[in-house]
């Protein structure tokens, strides 16, 4: 009877609104993508997808809510690189879930690179010259939007790859990084693409390189680190949908199909272009394998940085 009930629930799913937990505050990158895809997802599912923000502890508070939720498809997670790939290592002593055991990955929605930036009047605006300058000036400052996030850890990879000694100045947000560049407090920074593009378009910073394996459509003339000689520097930020572990495969498939439809929505396509977001739409199996590799990759970078969450 239990198996029949589960099959019937999956067949009728969804018959009420679906709650998407966003483990970050309103207005952030994960929240923007969640609200962008929620409406077309709801149309595809035939029920509204309602956003609920549950920020805290690097995204682990909201993620834990979904990890413990009933596996019926009515509570899903907008996870991202920080909460599902970096957190297992950065919050190793306190994280209240195991990503690969407590979640059923649905799909990777989008990915974005970080961007290495220099202030508008700084003379070194390519990777080779900038890293040569850093070698000659040990202790040179660089700005990041915080500690323990993808831009911060990616810069640790950059320092290791080029064997440079630089000092991090962490700010509370990407917007503050831009302000620091504009004020001349720092000459070098790394930022998430959505914030970096604001500084570039405002003329307060110049892009040096992006951290993806391929150039970003929003910055087609900006090389990758791979093109610039840093073949080990590939690190991206990403957003994806997760359901609680134990969610029936049929429901996971319906969620996947709904997100795939959402990524093709005209408004979603246009906004992704404006944000520099590269759509992915991977299958649940592909996404699970990707998340496993990302957990391993970011654990290496957390160890490289000697970073951990404050106790």
PDB file of C-alpha atoms in Angstrom:
ATOM      1  CA  UNK A   1       0.000   0.000   0.000  1.00  0.00           C
ATOM      2  CA  UNK A   2       2.850   2.367   0.819  1.00  0.00           C
ATOM      3  CA  UNK A   3       4.354   1.910  -2.653  1.00  0.00           C
ATOM      4  CA  UNK A   4       0.950   2.472  -4.247  1.00  0.00           C
ATOM      5  CA  UNK A   5       0.499   5.659  -2.222  1.00  0.00           C
ATOM      6  CA  UNK A   6       3.897   6.982  -3.276  1.00  0.00           C
ATOM      7  CA  UNK A   7       3.193   6.220  -6.944  1.00  0.00           C
ATOM      8  CA  UNK A   8      -0.202   7.911  -6.727  1.00  0.00           C
ATOM      9  CA  UNK A   9       1.307  10.992  -5.086  1.00  0.00           C
ATOM     10  CA  UNK A  10       3.939  11.227  -7.807  1.00  0.00           C
ATOM     11  CA  UNK A  11       1.305  10.855 -10.528  1.00  0.00           C
ATOM     12  CA  UNK A  12      -0.838  13.657  -9.049  1.00  0.00           C
ATOM     13  CA  UNK A  13       2.097  15.910  -8.200  1.00  0.00           C
ATOM     14  CA  UNK A  14       1.788  18.794  -7.697  1.00  0.00           C
ATOM     15  CA  UNK A  15      -1.707  19.476  -6.404  1.00  0.00           C
ATOM     16  CA  UNK A  16      -0.750  22.501  -4.273  1.00  0.00           C
ATOM     17  CA  UNK A  17       1.921  25.260  -4.320  1.00  0.00           C
ATOM     18  CA  UNK A  18       5.599  24.325  -4.152  1.00  0.00           C
ATOM     19  CA  UNK A  19       7.862  26.226  -1.739  1.00  0.00           C
ATOM     20  CA  UNK A  20      11.360  27.051  -2.931  1.00  0.00           C
ATOM     21  CA  UNK A  21      13.690  27.800  -0.046  1.00  0.00           C
ATOM     22  CA  UNK A  22      16.385  30.346  -0.883  1.00  0.00           C
ATOM     23  CA  UNK A  23      19.081  30.132   1.813  1.00  0.00           C
ATOM     24  CA  UNK A  24      20.165  33.725   1.225  1.00  0.00           C
ATOM     25  CA  UNK A  25      18.663  37.165   1.835  1.00  0.00           C
ATOM     26  CA  UNK A  26      16.454  38.852  -0.777  1.00  0.00           C
ATOM     27  CA  UNK A  27      18.335  40.637  -3.545  1.00  0.00           C
ATOM     28  CA  UNK A  28      21.349  38.327  -3.735  1.00  0.00           C
ATOM     29  CA  UNK A  29      22.385  36.276  -6.754  1.00  0.00           C
ATOM     30  CA  UNK A  30      20.566  33.110  -5.632  1.00  0.00           C
ATOM     31  CA  UNK A  31      17.418  35.080  -4.833  1.00  0.00           C
ATOM     32  CA  UNK A  32      17.469  36.843  -8.207  1.00  0.00           C
ATOM     33  CA  UNK A  33      17.721  33.554 -10.106  1.00  0.00           C
ATOM     34  CA  UNK A  34      15.090  31.909  -7.894  1.00  0.00           C
ATOM     35  CA  UNK A  35      12.552  34.665  -8.520  1.00  0.00           C
ATOM     36  CA  UNK A  36      13.411  34.685 -12.207  1.00  0.00           C
ATOM     37  CA  UNK A  37      12.614  30.988 -12.730  1.00  0.00           C
ATOM     38  CA  UNK A  38       9.816  30.594 -10.149  1.00  0.00           C
ATOM     39  CA  UNK A  39       6.994  31.900 -12.350  1.00  0.00           C
ATOM     40  CA  UNK A  40       7.765  29.853 -15.492  1.00  0.00           C
ATOM     41  CA  UNK A  41       8.440  26.800 -13.297  1.00  0.00           C
ATOM     42  CA  UNK A  42       5.022  27.274 -11.751  1.00  0.00           C
ATOM     43  CA  UNK A  43       3.412  27.485 -15.176  1.00  0.00           C
ATOM     44  CA  UNK A  44       5.094  24.240 -16.209  1.00  0.00           C
ATOM     45  CA  UNK A  45       4.045  22.496 -12.990  1.00  0.00           C
ATOM     46  CA  UNK A  46       0.519  23.877 -12.967  1.00  0.00           C
ATOM     47  CA  UNK A  47       0.988  25.199  -9.406  1.00  0.00           C
ATOM     48  CA  UNK A  48       2.698  28.339  -8.060  1.00  0.00           C
ATOM     49  CA  UNK A  49       6.302  28.149  -6.904  1.00  0.00           C
ATOM     50  CA  UNK A  50       6.542  30.334  -3.789  1.00  0.00           C
ATOM     51  CA  UNK A  51       9.890  31.808  -2.700  1.00  0.00           C
ATOM     52  CA  UNK A  52      10.823  31.665   0.992  1.00  0.00           C
ATOM     53  CA  UNK A  53      14.114  33.238   2.103  1.00  0.00           C
ATOM     54  CA  UNK A  54      15.929  31.460   4.961  1.00  0.00           C
ATOM     55  CA  UNK A  55      19.368  33.120   5.175  1.00  0.00           C
ATOM     56  CA  UNK A  56      22.145  32.374   7.640  1.00  0.00           C
ATOM     57  CA  UNK A  57      25.515  30.670   8.142  1.00  0.00           C
ATOM     58  CA  UNK A  58      26.627  30.715   4.525  1.00  0.00           C
ATOM     59  CA  UNK A  59      23.382  29.250   3.222  1.00  0.00           C
ATOM     60  CA  UNK A  60      23.451  26.252   5.563  1.00  0.00           C
ATOM     61  CA  UNK A  61      20.421  27.328   7.620  1.00  0.00           C
ATOM     62  CA  UNK A  62      18.008  27.277   4.685  1.00  0.00           C
ATOM     63  CA  UNK A  63      19.635  24.216   3.150  1.00  0.00           C
ATOM     64  CA  UNK A  64      19.144  22.307   6.413  1.00  0.00           C
ATOM     65  CA  UNK A  65      15.417  23.126   6.298  1.00  0.00           C
ATOM     66  CA  UNK A  66      15.098  21.375   2.943  1.00  0.00           C
ATOM     67  CA  UNK A  67      17.348  18.480   3.988  1.00  0.00           C
ATOM     68  CA  UNK A  68      14.898  17.725   6.807  1.00  0.00           C
ATOM     69  CA  UNK A  69      11.699  18.394   4.816  1.00  0.00           C
ATOM     70  CA  UNK A  70       9.264  15.705   3.702  1.00  0.00           C
ATOM     71  CA  UNK A  71      10.489  14.171   0.421  1.00  0.00           C
ATOM     72  CA  UNK A  72       7.267  14.930  -1.403  1.00  0.00           C
ATOM     73  CA  UNK A  73       8.440  17.644  -3.809  1.00  0.00           C
ATOM     74  CA  UNK A  74       6.635  20.476  -2.057  1.00  0.00           C
ATOM     75  CA  UNK A  75       9.762  21.903  -0.422  1.00  0.00           C
ATOM     76  CA  UNK A  76      12.751  22.396  -2.722  1.00  0.00           C
ATOM     77  CA  UNK A  77      16.005  24.307  -2.484  1.00  0.00           C
ATOM     78  CA  UNK A  78      17.696  26.928  -4.615  1.00  0.00           C
ATOM     79  CA  UNK A  79      21.188  25.766  -3.712  1.00  0.00           C
ATOM     80  CA  UNK A  80      24.424  27.225  -4.953  1.00  0.00           C
ATOM     81  CA  UNK A  81      28.170  26.799  -4.945  1.00  0.00           C
ATOM     82  CA  UNK A  82      28.540  28.292  -1.458  1.00  0.00           C
ATOM     83  CA  UNK A  83      25.867  26.321   0.388  1.00  0.00           C
ATOM     84  CA  UNK A  84      26.271  22.970  -1.392  1.00  0.00           C
ATOM     85  CA  UNK A  85      29.917  22.828  -2.527  1.00  0.00           C
ATOM     86  CA  UNK A  86      31.993  25.155  -0.341  1.00  0.00           C
ATOM     87  CA  UNK A  87      30.061  24.759   2.930  1.00  0.00           C
ATOM     88  CA  UNK A  88      30.910  21.049   3.472  1.00  0.00           C
ATOM     89  CA  UNK A  89      34.571  22.041   3.914  1.00  0.00           C
ATOM     90  CA  UNK A  90      34.288  25.616   5.197  1.00  0.00           C
ATOM     91  CA  UNK A  91      31.649  24.706   7.817  1.00  0.00           C
ATOM     92  CA  UNK A  92      33.010  21.192   8.331  1.00  0.00           C
ATOM     93  CA  UNK A  93      32.490  21.251  12.115  1.00  0.00           C
ATOM     94  CA  UNK A  94      28.974  22.659  12.124  1.00  0.00           C
ATOM     95  CA  UNK A  95      27.224  21.887   8.824  1.00  0.00           C
ATOM     96  CA  UNK A  96      23.939  20.113   9.690  1.00  0.00           C
ATOM     97  CA  UNK A  97      23.566  18.065   6.486  1.00  0.00           C
ATOM     98  CA  UNK A  98      25.507  15.927   4.023  1.00  0.00           C
ATOM     99  CA  UNK A  99      24.887  17.199   0.526  1.00  0.00           C
ATOM    100  CA  UNK A 100      25.219  13.921  -1.361  1.00  0.00           C
ATOM    101  CA  UNK A 101      23.193  11.987   1.215  1.00  0.00           C
ATOM    102  CA  UNK A 102      20.482  14.448   2.232  1.00  0.00           C
ATOM    103  CA  UNK A 103      19.509  15.914  -1.146  1.00  0.00           C
ATOM    104  CA  UNK A 104      18.232  14.689  -4.487  1.00  0.00           C
ATOM    105  CA  UNK A 105      19.906  16.977  -7.069  1.00  0.00           C
ATOM    106  CA  UNK A 106      17.443  18.118  -9.740  1.00  0.00           C
ATOM    107  CA  UNK A 107      19.372  20.383 -12.121  1.00  0.00           C
ATOM    108  CA  UNK A 108      22.104  22.972 -12.378  1.00  0.00           C
ATOM    109  CA  UNK A 109      20.347  26.074 -13.643  1.00  0.00           C
ATOM    110  CA  UNK A 110      23.137  28.521 -14.440  1.00  0.00           C
ATOM    111  CA  UNK A 111      26.794  29.280 -13.923  1.00  0.00           C
ATOM    112  CA  UNK A 112      28.809  32.492 -13.754  1.00  0.00           C
ATOM    113  CA  UNK A 113      32.519  33.227 -13.385  1.00  0.00           C
ATOM    114  CA  UNK A 114      34.306  35.549 -11.040  1.00  0.00           C
ATOM    115  CA  UNK A 115      36.169  38.436 -12.680  1.00  0.00           C
ATOM    116  CA  UNK A 116      39.653  39.691 -11.821  1.00  0.00           C
ATOM    117  CA  UNK A 117      39.544  43.495 -11.844  1.00  0.00           C
ATOM    118  CA  UNK A 118      41.911  46.433 -11.555  1.00  0.00           C
ATOM    119  CA  UNK A 119      41.064  50.057 -10.876  1.00  0.00           C
ATOM    120  CA  UNK A 120      40.486  52.259 -13.893  1.00  0.00           C
ATOM    121  CA  UNK A 121      43.869  54.020 -13.752  1.00  0.00           C
ATOM    122  CA  UNK A 122      45.995  50.980 -12.856  1.00  0.00           C
ATOM    123  CA  UNK A 123      48.608  50.395 -15.566  1.00  0.00           C
ATOM    124  CA  UNK A 124      48.688  46.570 -15.463  1.00  0.00           C
ATOM    125  CA  UNK A 125      45.535  45.219 -17.096  1.00  0.00           C
ATOM    126  CA  UNK A 126      46.542  41.738 -18.239  1.00  0.00           C
ATOM    127  CA  UNK A 127      47.307  38.642 -16.183  1.00  0.00           C
ATOM    128  CA  UNK A 128      50.993  38.354 -17.098  1.00  0.00           C
ATOM    129  CA  UNK A 129      51.879  41.940 -16.209  1.00  0.00           C
ATOM    130  CA  UNK A 130      49.640  42.018 -13.151  1.00  0.00           C
ATOM    131  CA  UNK A 131      51.169  38.882 -11.665  1.00  0.00           C
ATOM    132  CA  UNK A 132      54.673  40.193 -12.429  1.00  0.00           C
ATOM    133  CA  UNK A 133      53.762  43.370 -10.539  1.00  0.00           C
ATOM    134  CA  UNK A 134      52.458  41.285  -7.618  1.00  0.00           C
ATOM    135  CA  UNK A 135      55.724  39.303  -7.472  1.00  0.00           C
ATOM    136  CA  UNK A 136      57.722  42.528  -7.312  1.00  0.00           C
ATOM    137  CA  UNK A 137      55.417  43.992  -4.655  1.00  0.00           C
ATOM    138  CA  UNK A 138      54.756  41.332  -2.001  1.00  0.00           C
ATOM    139  CA  UNK A 139      51.925  42.216   0.337  1.00  0.00           C
ATOM    140  CA  UNK A 140      49.993  44.102  -2.340  1.00  0.00           C
ATOM    141  CA  UNK A 141      46.335  44.459  -1.323  1.00  0.00           C
ATOM    142  CA  UNK A 142      43.388  42.930  -3.147  1.00  0.00           C
ATOM    143  CA  UNK A 143      39.694  43.099  -2.370  1.00  0.00           C
ATOM    144  CA  UNK A 144      37.156  40.259  -2.140  1.00  0.00           C
ATOM    145  CA  UNK A 145      33.435  40.256  -1.287  1.00  0.00           C
ATOM    146  CA  UNK A 146      33.970  38.443   2.028  1.00  0.00           C
ATOM    147  CA  UNK A 147      35.747  35.292   3.186  1.00  0.00           C
ATOM    148  CA  UNK A 148      34.879  31.691   2.373  1.00  0.00           C
ATOM    149  CA  UNK A 149      32.977  32.428  -0.827  1.00  0.00           C
ATOM    150  CA  UNK A 150      33.899  31.507  -4.388  1.00  0.00           C
ATOM    151  CA  UNK A 151      35.718  34.759  -5.331  1.00  0.00           C
ATOM    152  CA  UNK A 152      37.803  34.641  -2.136  1.00  0.00           C
ATOM    153  CA  UNK A 153      38.779  31.001  -2.599  1.00  0.00           C
ATOM    154  CA  UNK A 154      39.428  31.487  -6.314  1.00  0.00           C
ATOM    155  CA  UNK A 155      41.929  34.233  -5.552  1.00  0.00           C
ATOM    156  CA  UNK A 156      43.718  31.823  -3.216  1.00  0.00           C
ATOM    157  CA  UNK A 157      44.034  29.515  -6.225  1.00  0.00           C
ATOM    158  CA  UNK A 158      45.382  32.405  -8.299  1.00  0.00           C
ATOM    159  CA  UNK A 159      48.010  33.237  -5.666  1.00  0.00           C
ATOM    160  CA  UNK A 160      49.093  29.622  -5.456  1.00  0.00           C
ATOM    161  CA  UNK A 161      49.252  29.200  -9.232  1.00  0.00           C
ATOM    162  CA  UNK A 162      51.387  32.305  -9.742  1.00  0.00           C
ATOM    163  CA  UNK A 163      53.282  32.041  -6.438  1.00  0.00           C
ATOM    164  CA  UNK A 164      52.492  35.594  -5.350  1.00  0.00           C
ATOM    165  CA  UNK A 165      52.186  36.974  -1.824  1.00  0.00           C
ATOM    166  CA  UNK A 166      49.184  39.288  -1.602  1.00  0.00           C
ATOM    167  CA  UNK A 167      47.029  40.456   1.287  1.00  0.00           C
ATOM    168  CA  UNK A 168      43.260  40.091   1.206  1.00  0.00           C
ATOM    169  CA  UNK A 169      40.973  42.933   2.225  1.00  0.00           C
ATOM    170  CA  UNK A 170      37.519  41.352   2.664  1.00  0.00           C
ATOM    171  CA  UNK A 171      34.451  43.535   2.240  1.00  0.00           C
ATOM    172  CA  UNK A 172      30.865  42.746   3.177  1.00  0.00           C
ATOM    173  CA  UNK A 173      29.549  42.710  -0.389  1.00  0.00           C
ATOM    174  CA  UNK A 174      30.441  42.983  -4.032  1.00  0.00           C
ATOM    175  CA  UNK A 175      29.084  46.539  -4.052  1.00  0.00           C
ATOM    176  CA  UNK A 176      31.589  47.510  -1.348  1.00  0.00           C
ATOM    177  CA  UNK A 177      34.412  45.997  -3.414  1.00  0.00           C
ATOM    178  CA  UNK A 178      33.381  48.296  -6.253  1.00  0.00           C
ATOM    179  CA  UNK A 179      33.348  51.278  -3.889  1.00  0.00           C
ATOM    180  CA  UNK A 180      36.849  50.410  -2.675  1.00  0.00           C
ATOM    181  CA  UNK A 181      38.133  50.298  -6.267  1.00  0.00           C
ATOM    182  CA  UNK A 182      36.450  53.597  -7.042  1.00  0.00           C
ATOM    183  CA  UNK A 183      37.879  55.270  -3.939  1.00  0.00           C
ATOM    184  CA  UNK A 184      41.384  54.005  -4.634  1.00  0.00           C
ATOM    185  CA  UNK A 185      41.549  52.000  -1.414  1.00  0.00           C
ATOM    186  CA  UNK A 186      42.652  48.978  -3.471  1.00  0.00           C
ATOM    187  CA  UNK A 187      43.880  48.615  -7.031  1.00  0.00           C
ATOM    188  CA  UNK A 188      43.131  44.909  -7.509  1.00  0.00           C
ATOM    189  CA  UNK A 189      39.962  42.920  -6.778  1.00  0.00           C
ATOM    190  CA  UNK A 190      37.990  39.837  -7.617  1.00  0.00           C
ATOM    191  CA  UNK A 191      34.216  39.932  -7.752  1.00  0.00           C
ATOM    192  CA  UNK A 192      31.228  37.919  -8.893  1.00  0.00           C
ATOM    193  CA  UNK A 193      30.266  38.759 -12.463  1.00  0.00           C
ATOM    194  CA  UNK A 194      26.946  40.550 -11.661  1.00  0.00           C
ATOM    195  CA  UNK A 195      28.792  43.028  -9.418  1.00  0.00           C
ATOM    196  CA  UNK A 196      31.925  43.165 -11.565  1.00  0.00           C
ATOM    197  CA  UNK A 197      29.931  44.168 -14.636  1.00  0.00           C
ATOM    198  CA  UNK A 198      28.507  47.142 -12.719  1.00  0.00           C
ATOM    199  CA  UNK A 199      32.007  48.417 -11.988  1.00  0.00           C
ATOM    200  CA  UNK A 200      33.108  47.833 -15.582  1.00  0.00           C
ATOM    201  CA  UNK A 201      30.073  49.575 -17.083  1.00  0.00           C
ATOM    202  CA  UNK A 202      30.436  52.476 -14.626  1.00  0.00           C
ATOM    203  CA  UNK A 203      34.051  52.926 -15.749  1.00  0.00           C
ATOM    204  CA  UNK A 204      35.545  52.469 -12.295  1.00  0.00           C
ATOM    205  CA  UNK A 205      37.324  49.165 -13.042  1.00  0.00           C
ATOM    206  CA  UNK A 206      38.898  47.242 -15.895  1.00  0.00           C
ATOM    207  CA  UNK A 207      38.403  43.485 -16.350  1.00  0.00           C
ATOM    208  CA  UNK A 208      41.572  41.389 -16.524  1.00  0.00           C
ATOM    209  CA  UNK A 209      40.327  37.793 -16.790  1.00  0.00           C
ATOM    210  CA  UNK A 210      37.348  35.581 -16.060  1.00  0.00           C
ATOM    211  CA  UNK A 211      37.598  32.348 -14.074  1.00  0.00           C
ATOM    212  CA  UNK A 212      35.465  30.079 -16.269  1.00  0.00           C
ATOM    213  CA  UNK A 213      36.859  27.618 -18.805  1.00  0.00           C
ATOM    214  CA  UNK A 214      35.373  29.697 -21.626  1.00  0.00           C
ATOM    215  CA  UNK A 215      34.827  33.395 -22.196  1.00  0.00           C
ATOM    216  CA  UNK A 216      31.583  34.856 -20.919  1.00  0.00           C
ATOM    217  CA  UNK A 217      29.085  36.230 -23.463  1.00  0.00           C
ATOM    218  CA  UNK A 218      28.710  39.407 -21.407  1.00  0.00           C
ATOM    219  CA  UNK A 219      32.481  40.042 -21.634  1.00  0.00           C
ATOM    220  CA  UNK A 220      33.456  38.478 -24.965  1.00  0.00           C
ATOM    221  CA  UNK A 221      36.727  40.423 -25.216  1.00  0.00           C
ATOM    222  CA  UNK A 222      37.953  39.436 -21.738  1.00  0.00           C
ATOM    223  CA  UNK A 223      40.201  36.345 -21.742  1.00  0.00           C
ATOM    224  CA  UNK A 224      39.976  33.401 -19.388  1.00  0.00           C
ATOM    225  CA  UNK A 225      42.827  32.493 -17.057  1.00  0.00           C
ATOM    226  CA  UNK A 226      43.280  29.369 -19.164  1.00  0.00           C
ATOM    227  CA  UNK A 227      43.989  31.567 -22.178  1.00  0.00           C
ATOM    228  CA  UNK A 228      46.296  33.693 -20.029  1.00  0.00           C
ATOM    229  CA  UNK A 229      48.516  30.849 -18.856  1.00  0.00           C
ATOM    230  CA  UNK A 230      46.694  29.910 -15.660  1.00  0.00           C
ATOM    231  CA  UNK A 231      45.454  26.535 -16.858  1.00  0.00           C
ATOM    232  CA  UNK A 232      44.518  25.370 -13.333  1.00  0.00           C
ATOM    233  CA  UNK A 233      42.315  28.377 -12.628  1.00  0.00           C
ATOM    234  CA  UNK A 234      38.788  27.329 -13.491  1.00  0.00           C
ATOM    235  CA  UNK A 235      36.253  28.115 -10.792  1.00  0.00           C
ATOM    236  CA  UNK A 236      32.641  29.094 -11.253  1.00  0.00           C
ATOM    237  CA  UNK A 237      29.682  30.189  -9.215  1.00  0.00           C
ATOM    238  CA  UNK A 238      26.482  28.263  -9.896  1.00  0.00           C
ATOM    239  CA  UNK A 239      22.844  27.882  -8.850  1.00  0.00           C
ATOM    240  CA  UNK A 240      20.813  24.697  -8.893  1.00  0.00           C
ATOM    241  CA  UNK A 241      17.630  23.030  -7.664  1.00  0.00           C
ATOM    242  CA  UNK A 242      17.663  20.315  -4.999  1.00  0.00           C
ATOM    243  CA  UNK A 243      14.878  18.251  -3.422  1.00  0.00           C
ATOM    244  CA  UNK A 244      15.132  16.300  -0.160  1.00  0.00           C
ATOM    245  CA  UNK A 245      16.703  12.838  -0.442  1.00  0.00           C
ATOM    246  CA  UNK A 246      14.068  10.154  -0.913  1.00  0.00           C
ATOM    247  CA  UNK A 247      11.916  12.290  -3.213  1.00  0.00           C
ATOM    248  CA  UNK A 248      10.384   9.875  -5.762  1.00  0.00           C
ATOM    249  CA  UNK A 249      12.207   9.784  -9.094  1.00  0.00           C
ATOM    250  CA  UNK A 250       8.994  10.682 -10.914  1.00  0.00           C
ATOM    251  CA  UNK A 251       8.694  13.906  -8.906  1.00  0.00           C
ATOM    252  CA  UNK A 252      12.364  14.756  -9.405  1.00  0.00           C
ATOM    253  CA  UNK A 253      11.797  14.261 -13.134  1.00  0.00           C
ATOM    254  CA  UNK A 254       8.785  16.600 -13.116  1.00  0.00           C
ATOM    255  CA  UNK A 255      10.828  19.245 -11.313  1.00  0.00           C
ATOM    256  CA  UNK A 256      13.641  18.804 -13.817  1.00  0.00           C
ATOM    257  CA  UNK A 257      11.255  19.160 -16.763  1.00  0.00           C
ATOM    258  CA  UNK A 258       9.742  22.298 -15.202  1.00  0.00           C
ATOM    259  CA  UNK A 259      13.152  23.923 -14.725  1.00  0.00           C
ATOM    260  CA  UNK A 260      14.181  22.972 -18.259  1.00  0.00           C
ATOM    261  CA  UNK A 261      11.044  24.707 -19.528  1.00  0.00           C
ATOM    262  CA  UNK A 262      11.787  27.740 -17.332  1.00  0.00           C
ATOM    263  CA  UNK A 263      15.273  28.134 -18.799  1.00  0.00           C
ATOM    264  CA  UNK A 264      13.681  28.434 -22.262  1.00  0.00           C
ATOM    265  CA  UNK A 265      11.229  31.138 -21.130  1.00  0.00           C
ATOM    266  CA  UNK A 266      11.795  34.327 -23.150  1.00  0.00           C
ATOM    267  CA  UNK A 267      12.143  36.568 -20.086  1.00  0.00           C
ATOM    268  CA  UNK A 268      14.520  34.112 -18.373  1.00  0.00           C
ATOM    269  CA  UNK A 269      16.703  33.885 -21.482  1.00  0.00           C
ATOM    270  CA  UNK A 270      16.922  37.684 -21.758  1.00  0.00           C
ATOM    271  CA  UNK A 271      17.663  38.261 -18.070  1.00  0.00           C
ATOM    272  CA  UNK A 272      20.332  35.570 -18.046  1.00  0.00           C
ATOM    273  CA  UNK A 273      22.038  37.359 -20.939  1.00  0.00           C
ATOM    274  CA  UNK A 274      21.910  40.639 -19.011  1.00  0.00           C
ATOM    275  CA  UNK A 275      23.327  38.999 -15.874  1.00  0.00           C
ATOM    276  CA  UNK A 276      26.039  37.099 -17.718  1.00  0.00           C
ATOM    277  CA  UNK A 277      24.511  33.832 -16.518  1.00  0.00           C
ATOM    278  CA  UNK A 278      25.239  30.823 -18.716  1.00  0.00           C
ATOM    279  CA  UNK A 279      22.244  28.403 -18.709  1.00  0.00           C
ATOM    280  CA  UNK A 280      23.044  24.744 -18.027  1.00  0.00           C
ATOM    281  CA  UNK A 281      19.898  22.638 -17.476  1.00  0.00           C
ATOM    282  CA  UNK A 282      21.740  19.413 -16.615  1.00  0.00           C
ATOM    283  CA  UNK A 283      19.854  16.186 -15.874  1.00  0.00           C
ATOM    284  CA  UNK A 284      19.553  14.991 -12.260  1.00  0.00           C
ATOM    285  CA  UNK A 285      22.257  12.370 -12.881  1.00  0.00           C
ATOM    286  CA  UNK A 286      24.605  14.905 -14.477  1.00  0.00           C
ATOM    287  CA  UNK A 287      23.985  17.414 -11.697  1.00  0.00           C
ATOM    288  CA  UNK A 288      24.698  14.846  -8.972  1.00  0.00           C
ATOM    289  CA  UNK A 289      28.047  13.999 -10.566  1.00  0.00           C
ATOM    290  CA  UNK A 290      28.825  17.705 -10.968  1.00  0.00           C
ATOM    291  CA  UNK A 291      28.041  18.471  -7.319  1.00  0.00           C
ATOM    292  CA  UNK A 292      30.269  15.597  -6.168  1.00  0.00           C
ATOM    293  CA  UNK A 293      33.177  16.963  -8.214  1.00  0.00           C
ATOM    294  CA  UNK A 294      32.536  20.515  -6.977  1.00  0.00           C
ATOM    295  CA  UNK A 295      32.593  19.433  -3.324  1.00  0.00           C
ATOM    296  CA  UNK A 296      35.996  17.882  -3.955  1.00  0.00           C
ATOM    297  CA  UNK A 297      37.325  20.891  -5.896  1.00  0.00           C
ATOM    298  CA  UNK A 298      36.269  23.484  -3.332  1.00  0.00           C
ATOM    299  CA  UNK A 299      37.494  21.347  -0.417  1.00  0.00           C
ATOM    300  CA  UNK A 300      40.934  21.569  -2.013  1.00  0.00           C
ATOM    301  CA  UNK A 301      40.670  25.363  -2.233  1.00  0.00           C
ATOM    302  CA  UNK A 302      39.415  25.700   1.356  1.00  0.00           C
ATOM    303  CA  UNK A 303      42.434  23.657   2.489  1.00  0.00           C
ATOM    304  CA  UNK A 304      44.728  25.746   0.285  1.00  0.00           C
ATOM    305  CA  UNK A 305      43.414  28.917   1.910  1.00  0.00           C
ATOM    306  CA  UNK A 306      43.528  27.457   5.423  1.00  0.00           C
ATOM    307  CA  UNK A 307      40.016  28.819   5.751  1.00  0.00           C
ATOM    308  CA  UNK A 308      37.193  27.774   8.056  1.00  0.00           C
ATOM    309  CA  UNK A 309      34.069  29.326   9.500  1.00  0.00           C
ATOM    310  CA  UNK A 310      34.494  31.309  12.750  1.00  0.00           C
ATOM    311  CA  UNK A 311      33.767  29.113  15.773  1.00  0.00           C
TER     312      UNK A 311
END
